[in-house]
Amino acid sequence: MSLHLPIKLLITLIFMRKILFVTNNQHKLIEIKTILNGKMEVVKLSDIHFYEEIPETGQTLHENASQKSHAIFDQFQIDCFSDDTGLEIDALNGRPGVYSARYAGEGCSFHNNVVKVLNEMENESNRFARFRTVISLILNREEYFFEGVVEGEITRFEQGNSGFGYDPIFRPLGFNKTFGEMPDDEKNAISHRGEAVHKLAAFLSEKI
Ligand code: ITT
């Protein structure tokens, strides 16, 4: 793969308020585009012909987010951001946390992860949990972090099939339905990712 971005794409990235989002998760990409609502145009990895898996070996969401954005910045020297998200369950001492993506093992599905959590939580009365998103932005060679959190509870069974990941078993505090039962705009208005992305957008609108 060429180490250099086509010059036309580079010029477009600089002058058109576009920013590269480092993710292989299409659900995140769609959510972030929806939340930004045209304030900033999001370029994806396939637009720069990058199809490799980026290792996530950190012990924290900050380390993993940083690893993802640096993997692209170090190779292409372009501004970019990444999102690392975890579901932290109090009764499980914060697990799955940074291991949320592969909690049920390498190559597992979202459903495998949900089943593992429900099994581990079967006899727990403390259902308190939160989603946390950490965004790492690299802009003009400096790194910045933005965080978003939503508190909630783990349900006893799956409810709804909107969203992705652990959404069908997470009910935000103050609501009587899970993220899996919410329309996308309702989730985005209160979610961990919504909060982090709004902070990112406010920062970028001042900087760019
Ligand atoms: P990238 O690293 O390529 O962005 P990923 O899916 O590996 O994609 P993470 O490392 O941040 O992303 O993994 C977080 C996992 O947590 C993800 O795979 C989902 O299972 C879950 N997750 C993340 N955001 C979520 C959300 O908004 N609702 C429900 N589950 C979510």
PDB file of C-alpha atoms and ligand atoms in Angstrom:
ATOM      1  CA  MET A   1       0.000   0.000   0.000  1.00  0.00           C
ATOM      2  CA  SER A   2       1.214   3.502  -0.781  1.00  0.00           C
ATOM      3  CA  LEU A   3       2.335   5.448   2.244  1.00  0.00           C
ATOM      4  CA  HIS A   4       1.121   8.647   0.642  1.00  0.00           C
ATOM      5  CA  LEU A   5      -2.466   9.722   0.290  1.00  0.00           C
ATOM      6  CA  PRO A   6      -3.467  10.814  -3.171  1.00  0.00           C
ATOM      7  CA  ILE A   7      -2.795  14.553  -3.208  1.00  0.00           C
ATOM      8  CA  LYS A   8      -6.398  15.298  -4.227  1.00  0.00           C
ATOM      9  CA  LEU A   9      -7.765  13.530  -1.143  1.00  0.00           C
ATOM     10  CA  LEU A  10      -5.234  15.292   1.090  1.00  0.00           C
ATOM     11  CA  ILE A  11      -6.265  18.716  -0.221  1.00  0.00           C
ATOM     12  CA  THR A  12      -9.931  17.807   0.232  1.00  0.00           C
ATOM     13  CA  LEU A  13      -9.330  16.687   3.827  1.00  0.00           C
ATOM     14  CA  ILE A  14      -7.613  19.950   4.711  1.00  0.00           C
ATOM     15  CA  PHE A  15      -9.999  22.376   3.076  1.00  0.00           C
ATOM     16  CA  MET A  16     -13.437  20.802   3.259  1.00  0.00           C
ATOM     17  CA  ARG A  17     -13.846  20.319   7.048  1.00  0.00           C
ATOM     18  CA  LYS A  18     -13.501  16.574   6.657  1.00  0.00           C
ATOM     19  CA  ILE A  19     -11.974  14.306   9.257  1.00  0.00           C
ATOM     20  CA  LEU A  20     -10.981  10.659   9.125  1.00  0.00           C
ATOM     21  CA  PHE A  21     -12.659   8.294  11.605  1.00  0.00           C
ATOM     22  CA  VAL A  22     -10.485   5.273  12.399  1.00  0.00           C
ATOM     23  CA  THR A  23     -12.908   2.380  12.862  1.00  0.00           C
ATOM     24  CA  ASN A  24     -13.822  -0.993  11.416  1.00  0.00           C
ATOM     25  CA  ASN A  25     -17.211  -0.877  13.148  1.00  0.00           C
ATOM     26  CA  GLN A  26     -19.886   0.223  10.661  1.00  0.00           C
ATOM     27  CA  HIS A  27     -22.440   0.825  13.440  1.00  0.00           C
ATOM     28  CA  LYS A  28     -20.156   3.367  15.107  1.00  0.00           C
ATOM     29  CA  LEU A  29     -19.502   5.035  11.772  1.00  0.00           C
ATOM     30  CA  ILE A  30     -23.224   5.461  11.089  1.00  0.00           C
ATOM     31  CA  GLU A  31     -23.899   6.740  14.626  1.00  0.00           C
ATOM     32  CA  ILE A  32     -21.094   9.282  14.458  1.00  0.00           C
ATOM     33  CA  LYS A  33     -22.145  10.549  11.029  1.00  0.00           C
ATOM     34  CA  THR A  34     -25.711  10.929  12.319  1.00  0.00           C
ATOM     35  CA  ILE A  35     -24.616  12.722  15.509  1.00  0.00           C
ATOM     36  CA  LEU A  36     -22.368  15.132  13.585  1.00  0.00           C
ATOM     37  CA  ASN A  37     -25.312  15.813  11.264  1.00  0.00           C
ATOM     38  CA  GLY A  38     -23.234  17.412   8.526  1.00  0.00           C
ATOM     39  CA  LYS A  39     -21.267  19.711  10.911  1.00  0.00           C
ATOM     40  CA  MET A  40     -18.175  17.880   9.802  1.00  0.00           C
ATOM     41  CA  GLU A  41     -17.871  15.348   7.021  1.00  0.00           C
ATOM     42  CA  VAL A  42     -16.485  11.984   8.092  1.00  0.00           C
ATOM     43  CA  VAL A  43     -14.008  10.109   5.914  1.00  0.00           C
ATOM     44  CA  LYS A  44     -13.695   6.356   6.480  1.00  0.00           C
ATOM     45  CA  LEU A  45     -10.742   3.973   6.339  1.00  0.00           C
ATOM     46  CA  SER A  46     -11.821   2.473   3.024  1.00  0.00           C
ATOM     47  CA  ASP A  47     -11.641   5.988   1.487  1.00  0.00           C
ATOM     48  CA  ILE A  48      -7.880   5.874   2.083  1.00  0.00           C
ATOM     49  CA  HIS A  49      -7.729   2.209   1.015  1.00  0.00           C
ATOM     50  CA  PHE A  50      -6.791   1.018   4.498  1.00  0.00           C
ATOM     51  CA  TYR A  51      -8.181  -2.444   5.237  1.00  0.00           C
ATOM     52  CA  GLU A  52      -5.864  -3.785   7.966  1.00  0.00           C
ATOM     53  CA  GLU A  53      -6.845  -4.782  11.502  1.00  0.00           C
ATOM     54  CA  ILE A  54      -5.402  -2.354  14.031  1.00  0.00           C
ATOM     55  CA  PRO A  55      -4.230  -4.107  17.230  1.00  0.00           C
ATOM     56  CA  GLU A  56      -5.960  -3.034  20.468  1.00  0.00           C
ATOM     57  CA  THR A  57      -3.640  -4.211  23.217  1.00  0.00           C
ATOM     58  CA  GLY A  58      -4.040  -1.406  25.754  1.00  0.00           C
ATOM     59  CA  GLN A  59      -5.220  -1.814  29.346  1.00  0.00           C
ATOM     60  CA  THR A  60      -7.496   1.236  29.210  1.00  0.00           C
ATOM     61  CA  LEU A  61      -9.950   2.846  26.791  1.00  0.00           C
ATOM     62  CA  HIS A  62      -7.570   5.817  26.485  1.00  0.00           C
ATOM     63  CA  GLU A  63      -4.655   3.540  25.503  1.00  0.00           C
ATOM     64  CA  ASN A  64      -6.719   1.672  22.909  1.00  0.00           C
ATOM     65  CA  ALA A  65      -8.213   4.823  21.406  1.00  0.00           C
ATOM     66  CA  SER A  66      -4.740   6.306  21.196  1.00  0.00           C
ATOM     67  CA  GLN A  67      -3.355   3.130  19.603  1.00  0.00           C
ATOM     68  CA  LYS A  68      -5.994   3.283  16.847  1.00  0.00           C
ATOM     69  CA  SER A  69      -5.539   6.945  15.925  1.00  0.00           C
ATOM     70  CA  HIS A  70      -1.724   6.681  16.099  1.00  0.00           C
ATOM     71  CA  ALA A  71      -1.754   3.615  13.817  1.00  0.00           C
ATOM     72  CA  ILE A  72      -3.185   5.810  11.066  1.00  0.00           C
ATOM     73  CA  PHE A  73      -1.382   9.038  11.916  1.00  0.00           C
ATOM     74  CA  ASP A  74       2.028   7.339  12.050  1.00  0.00           C
ATOM     75  CA  GLN A  75       1.499   5.833   8.593  1.00  0.00           C
ATOM     76  CA  PHE A  76      -0.269   8.649   6.744  1.00  0.00           C
ATOM     77  CA  GLN A  77       0.396  11.823   8.813  1.00  0.00           C
ATOM     78  CA  ILE A  78      -3.224  12.936   8.520  1.00  0.00           C
ATOM     79  CA  ASP A  79      -5.544  14.266  11.209  1.00  0.00           C
ATOM     80  CA  CYS A  80      -7.918  11.592  12.454  1.00  0.00           C
ATOM     81  CA  PHE A  81      -9.895  10.359  15.438  1.00  0.00           C
ATOM     82  CA  SER A  82     -10.900   7.026  16.923  1.00  0.00           C
ATOM     83  CA  ASP A  83     -13.430   5.812  19.504  1.00  0.00           C
ATOM     84  CA  ASP A  84     -12.862   3.152  22.129  1.00  0.00           C
ATOM     85  CA  THR A  85     -15.926   2.156  24.102  1.00  0.00           C
ATOM     86  CA  GLY A  86     -16.562  -0.173  27.013  1.00  0.00           C
ATOM     87  CA  LEU A  87     -19.507  -1.405  29.048  1.00  0.00           C
ATOM     88  CA  GLU A  88     -18.527  -1.254  32.742  1.00  0.00           C
ATOM     89  CA  ILE A  89     -20.657  -3.421  35.038  1.00  0.00           C
ATOM     90  CA  ASP A  90     -20.262  -2.782  38.773  1.00  0.00           C
ATOM     91  CA  ALA A  91     -21.134  -6.346  39.871  1.00  0.00           C
ATOM     92  CA  LEU A  92     -18.437  -7.647  37.481  1.00  0.00           C
ATOM     93  CA  ASN A  93     -15.786  -5.234  38.811  1.00  0.00           C
ATOM     94  CA  GLY A  94     -15.984  -3.094  35.673  1.00  0.00           C
ATOM     95  CA  ARG A  95     -15.903  -5.919  33.130  1.00  0.00           C
ATOM     96  CA  PRO A  96     -16.214  -6.279  30.186  1.00  0.00           C
ATOM     97  CA  GLY A  97     -14.806  -2.713  30.062  1.00  0.00           C
ATOM     98  CA  VAL A  98     -11.836  -2.475  27.771  1.00  0.00           C
ATOM     99  CA  TYR A  99     -12.499  -6.087  26.669  1.00  0.00           C
ATOM    100  CA  SER A 100     -16.068  -5.358  25.478  1.00  0.00           C
ATOM    101  CA  ALA A 101     -15.476  -6.188  21.799  1.00  0.00           C
ATOM    102  CA  ARG A 102     -14.127  -9.719  22.320  1.00  0.00           C
ATOM    103  CA  TYR A 103     -15.572 -10.540  25.740  1.00  0.00           C
ATOM    104  CA  ALA A 104     -16.838 -13.992  24.697  1.00  0.00           C
ATOM    105  CA  GLY A 105     -13.579 -14.792  22.865  1.00  0.00           C
ATOM    106  CA  GLU A 106     -11.776 -14.079  19.600  1.00  0.00           C
ATOM    107  CA  GLY A 107     -14.181 -13.907  16.633  1.00  0.00           C
ATOM    108  CA  CYS A 108     -17.297 -13.792  18.841  1.00  0.00           C
ATOM    109  CA  SER A 109     -20.518 -12.053  17.780  1.00  0.00           C
ATOM    110  CA  PHE A 110     -22.373  -9.233  19.564  1.00  0.00           C
ATOM    111  CA  HIS A 111     -24.914 -11.880  20.603  1.00  0.00           C
ATOM    112  CA  ASN A 112     -22.221 -14.152  22.138  1.00  0.00           C
ATOM    113  CA  ASN A 113     -21.063 -11.215  24.285  1.00  0.00           C
ATOM    114  CA  VAL A 114     -24.605 -10.408  25.395  1.00  0.00           C
ATOM    115  CA  VAL A 115     -25.254 -14.035  26.378  1.00  0.00           C
ATOM    116  CA  LYS A 116     -22.019 -14.169  28.381  1.00  0.00           C
ATOM    117  CA  VAL A 117     -22.937 -11.009  30.306  1.00  0.00           C
ATOM    118  CA  LEU A 118     -26.491 -12.230  30.999  1.00  0.00           C
ATOM    119  CA  ASN A 119     -25.141 -15.547  32.292  1.00  0.00           C
ATOM    120  CA  GLU A 120     -22.596 -13.865  34.552  1.00  0.00           C
ATOM    121  CA  MET A 121     -25.291 -11.518  35.864  1.00  0.00           C
ATOM    122  CA  GLU A 122     -27.923 -14.206  36.420  1.00  0.00           C
ATOM    123  CA  ASN A 123     -27.747 -14.129  40.236  1.00  0.00           C
ATOM    124  CA  GLU A 124     -26.740 -10.492  40.664  1.00  0.00           C
ATOM    125  CA  SER A 125     -29.192  -8.007  42.139  1.00  0.00           C
ATOM    126  CA  ASN A 126     -26.836  -5.046  41.594  1.00  0.00           C
ATOM    127  CA  ARG A 127     -27.451  -4.367  37.874  1.00  0.00           C
ATOM    128  CA  PHE A 128     -25.715  -0.955  37.782  1.00  0.00           C
ATOM    129  CA  ALA A 129     -23.513  -0.290  34.712  1.00  0.00           C
ATOM    130  CA  ARG A 130     -22.329   2.409  32.374  1.00  0.00           C
ATOM    131  CA  PHE A 131     -21.124   2.827  28.823  1.00  0.00           C
ATOM    132  CA  ARG A 132     -17.985   4.907  28.469  1.00  0.00           C
ATOM    133  CA  THR A 133     -16.580   6.245  25.199  1.00  0.00           C
ATOM    134  CA  VAL A 134     -13.128   7.752  24.846  1.00  0.00           C
ATOM    135  CA  ILE A 135     -12.282   9.543  21.618  1.00  0.00           C
ATOM    136  CA  SER A 136      -8.650  10.184  20.686  1.00  0.00           C
ATOM    137  CA  LEU A 137      -8.198  13.004  18.183  1.00  0.00           C
ATOM    138  CA  ILE A 138      -4.899  13.761  16.498  1.00  0.00           C
ATOM    139  CA  LEU A 139      -4.939  17.263  15.086  1.00  0.00           C
ATOM    140  CA  ASN A 140      -1.844  19.110  13.907  1.00  0.00           C
ATOM    141  CA  ARG A 141       0.326  16.434  15.589  1.00  0.00           C
ATOM    142  CA  GLU A 142      -1.254  17.012  19.031  1.00  0.00           C
ATOM    143  CA  GLU A 143      -3.473  14.398  20.682  1.00  0.00           C
ATOM    144  CA  TYR A 144      -6.710  15.330  22.481  1.00  0.00           C
ATOM    145  CA  PHE A 145      -9.198  13.128  24.375  1.00  0.00           C
ATOM    146  CA  PHE A 146     -12.971  13.485  24.721  1.00  0.00           C
ATOM    147  CA  GLU A 147     -15.090  11.320  26.993  1.00  0.00           C
ATOM    148  CA  GLY A 148     -18.785  10.492  27.262  1.00  0.00           C
ATOM    149  CA  VAL A 149     -20.610   8.354  29.844  1.00  0.00           C
ATOM    150  CA  VAL A 150     -24.166   7.118  30.251  1.00  0.00           C
ATOM    151  CA  GLU A 151     -25.308   5.371  33.430  1.00  0.00           C
ATOM    152  CA  GLY A 152     -27.836   2.577  33.394  1.00  0.00           C
ATOM    153  CA  GLU A 153     -28.774  -0.991  34.324  1.00  0.00           C
ATOM    154  CA  ILE A 154     -28.322  -4.415  32.797  1.00  0.00           C
ATOM    155  CA  THR A 155     -31.697  -5.999  32.046  1.00  0.00           C
ATOM    156  CA  ARG A 156     -32.449  -9.668  32.788  1.00  0.00           C
ATOM    157  CA  PHE A 157     -33.053 -10.535  29.123  1.00  0.00           C
ATOM    158  CA  GLU A 158     -32.599  -8.985  25.687  1.00  0.00           C
ATOM    159  CA  GLN A 159     -35.109  -6.299  24.750  1.00  0.00           C
ATOM    160  CA  GLY A 160     -35.265  -4.742  21.266  1.00  0.00           C
ATOM    161  CA  ASN A 161     -33.054  -5.088  18.243  1.00  0.00           C
ATOM    162  CA  SER A 162     -32.084  -1.512  17.394  1.00  0.00           C
ATOM    163  CA  GLY A 163     -28.513  -0.317  17.782  1.00  0.00           C
ATOM    164  CA  PHE A 164     -25.739  -2.870  18.167  1.00  0.00           C
ATOM    165  CA  GLY A 165     -23.482  -4.612  20.666  1.00  0.00           C
ATOM    166  CA  TYR A 166     -24.858  -4.590  24.213  1.00  0.00           C
ATOM    167  CA  ASP A 167     -27.743  -2.193  23.402  1.00  0.00           C
ATOM    168  CA  PRO A 168     -30.529  -4.808  23.932  1.00  0.00           C
ATOM    169  CA  ILE A 169     -29.459  -5.362  27.573  1.00  0.00           C
ATOM    170  CA  PHE A 170     -28.660  -1.779  28.607  1.00  0.00           C
ATOM    171  CA  ARG A 171     -31.444   0.407  30.025  1.00  0.00           C
ATOM    172  CA  PRO A 172     -30.288   3.996  30.664  1.00  0.00           C
ATOM    173  CA  LEU A 173     -31.298   5.447  34.048  1.00  0.00           C
ATOM    174  CA  GLY A 174     -34.602   7.308  33.907  1.00  0.00           C
ATOM    175  CA  PHE A 175     -35.924   5.304  30.957  1.00  0.00           C
ATOM    176  CA  ASN A 176     -38.156   2.248  30.833  1.00  0.00           C
ATOM    177  CA  LYS A 177     -36.650   0.844  27.657  1.00  0.00           C
ATOM    178  CA  THR A 178     -33.252  -0.355  26.528  1.00  0.00           C
ATOM    179  CA  PHE A 179     -31.049   1.263  23.880  1.00  0.00           C
ATOM    180  CA  GLY A 180     -32.141  -1.702  21.766  1.00  0.00           C
ATOM    181  CA  GLU A 181     -35.734  -0.448  21.954  1.00  0.00           C
ATOM    182  CA  MET A 182     -34.916   3.180  21.132  1.00  0.00           C
ATOM    183  CA  PRO A 183     -34.936   4.845  17.734  1.00  0.00           C
ATOM    184  CA  ASP A 184     -31.390   5.866  16.767  1.00  0.00           C
ATOM    185  CA  ASP A 185     -31.953   9.567  17.431  1.00  0.00           C
ATOM    186  CA  GLU A 186     -33.229   8.873  20.962  1.00  0.00           C
ATOM    187  CA  LYS A 187     -30.137   6.788  21.800  1.00  0.00           C
ATOM    188  CA  ASN A 188     -27.770   9.333  20.219  1.00  0.00           C
ATOM    189  CA  ALA A 189     -29.293  12.206  22.229  1.00  0.00           C
ATOM    190  CA  ILE A 190     -28.325  10.631  25.578  1.00  0.00           C
ATOM    191  CA  SER A 191     -25.581   8.162  24.770  1.00  0.00           C
ATOM    192  CA  HIS A 192     -21.915   7.934  25.793  1.00  0.00           C
ATOM    193  CA  ARG A 193     -20.916   8.320  22.128  1.00  0.00           C
ATOM    194  CA  GLY A 194     -23.288  11.267  21.644  1.00  0.00           C
ATOM    195  CA  GLU A 195     -21.690  13.113  24.571  1.00  0.00           C
ATOM    196  CA  ALA A 196     -18.113  12.413  23.438  1.00  0.00           C
ATOM    197  CA  VAL A 197     -18.824  13.350  19.807  1.00  0.00           C
ATOM    198  CA  HIS A 198     -20.513  16.630  20.776  1.00  0.00           C
ATOM    199  CA  LYS A 199     -17.376  17.564  22.764  1.00  0.00           C
ATOM    200  CA  LEU A 200     -15.231  16.637  19.752  1.00  0.00           C
ATOM    201  CA  ALA A 201     -17.412  18.677  17.368  1.00  0.00           C
ATOM    202  CA  ALA A 202     -17.371  21.752  19.645  1.00  0.00           C
ATOM    203  CA  PHE A 203     -13.563  21.540  19.858  1.00  0.00           C
ATOM    204  CA  LEU A 204     -13.114  21.095  16.116  1.00  0.00           C
ATOM    205  CA  SER A 205     -15.434  23.956  15.241  1.00  0.00           C
ATOM    206  CA  GLU A 206     -13.140  26.284  17.212  1.00  0.00           C
ATOM    207  CA  LYS A 207      -9.899  24.810  15.863  1.00  0.00           C
ATOM    208  CA  ILE A 208     -10.644  24.381  12.163  1.00  0.00           C
TER     209      ILE A 208
HETATM  210  P1  ITT B   1     -13.256  -0.252  16.276  1.00  0.00           P
HETATM  211  O1  ITT B   1     -12.228  -0.513  17.327  1.00  0.00           O
HETATM  212  O2  ITT B   1     -12.842  -0.667  14.921  1.00  0.00           O
HETATM  213  O3  ITT B   1     -13.776   1.169  16.328  1.00  0.00           O
HETATM  214  P2  ITT B   1     -14.798  -2.144  17.862  1.00  0.00           P
HETATM  215  O4  ITT B   1     -16.158  -2.759  17.696  1.00  0.00           O
HETATM  216  O5  ITT B   1     -13.629  -3.061  18.059  1.00  0.00           O
HETATM  217  O6  ITT B   1     -14.555  -1.175  16.610  1.00  0.00           O
HETATM  218  P3  ITT B   1     -14.373  -1.127  20.510  1.00  0.00           P
HETATM  219  O7  ITT B   1     -13.014  -1.682  20.622  1.00  0.00           O
HETATM  220  O8  ITT B   1     -14.614   0.254  21.027  1.00  0.00           O
HETATM  221  O9  ITT B   1     -14.898  -1.100  19.024  1.00  0.00           O
HETATM  222  O10 ITT B   1     -15.320  -2.223  21.175  1.00  0.00           O
HETATM  223  C1  ITT B   1     -16.373  -1.906  21.909  1.00  0.00           C
HETATM  224  C2  ITT B   1     -17.402  -2.998  21.868  1.00  0.00           C
HETATM  225  O11 ITT B   1     -18.394  -2.542  22.805  1.00  0.00           O
HETATM  226  C3  ITT B   1     -18.123  -3.117  20.529  1.00  0.00           C
HETATM  227  O12 ITT B   1     -17.595  -4.134  19.737  1.00  0.00           O
HETATM  228  C4  ITT B   1     -19.551  -3.412  20.949  1.00  0.00           C
HETATM  229  O13 ITT B   1     -19.707  -4.787  21.257  1.00  0.00           O
HETATM  230  C5  ITT B   1     -19.662  -2.642  22.250  1.00  0.00           C
HETATM  231  N1  ITT B   1     -20.194  -1.285  22.016  1.00  0.00           N
HETATM  232  C6  ITT B   1     -19.522  -0.159  21.650  1.00  0.00           C
HETATM  233  N2  ITT B   1     -20.345   0.889  21.537  1.00  0.00           N
HETATM  234  C7  ITT B   1     -21.573   0.425  21.835  1.00  0.00           C
HETATM  235  C8  ITT B   1     -22.848   1.004  21.883  1.00  0.00           C
HETATM  236  O14 ITT B   1     -23.040   2.280  21.582  1.00  0.00           O
HETATM  237  N3  ITT B   1     -23.878   0.236  22.226  1.00  0.00           N
HETATM  238  C9  ITT B   1     -23.713  -1.061  22.537  1.00  0.00           C
HETATM  239  N4  ITT B   1     -22.550  -1.707  22.497  1.00  0.00           N
HETATM  240  C10 ITT B   1     -21.478  -0.971  22.152  1.00  0.00           C
END
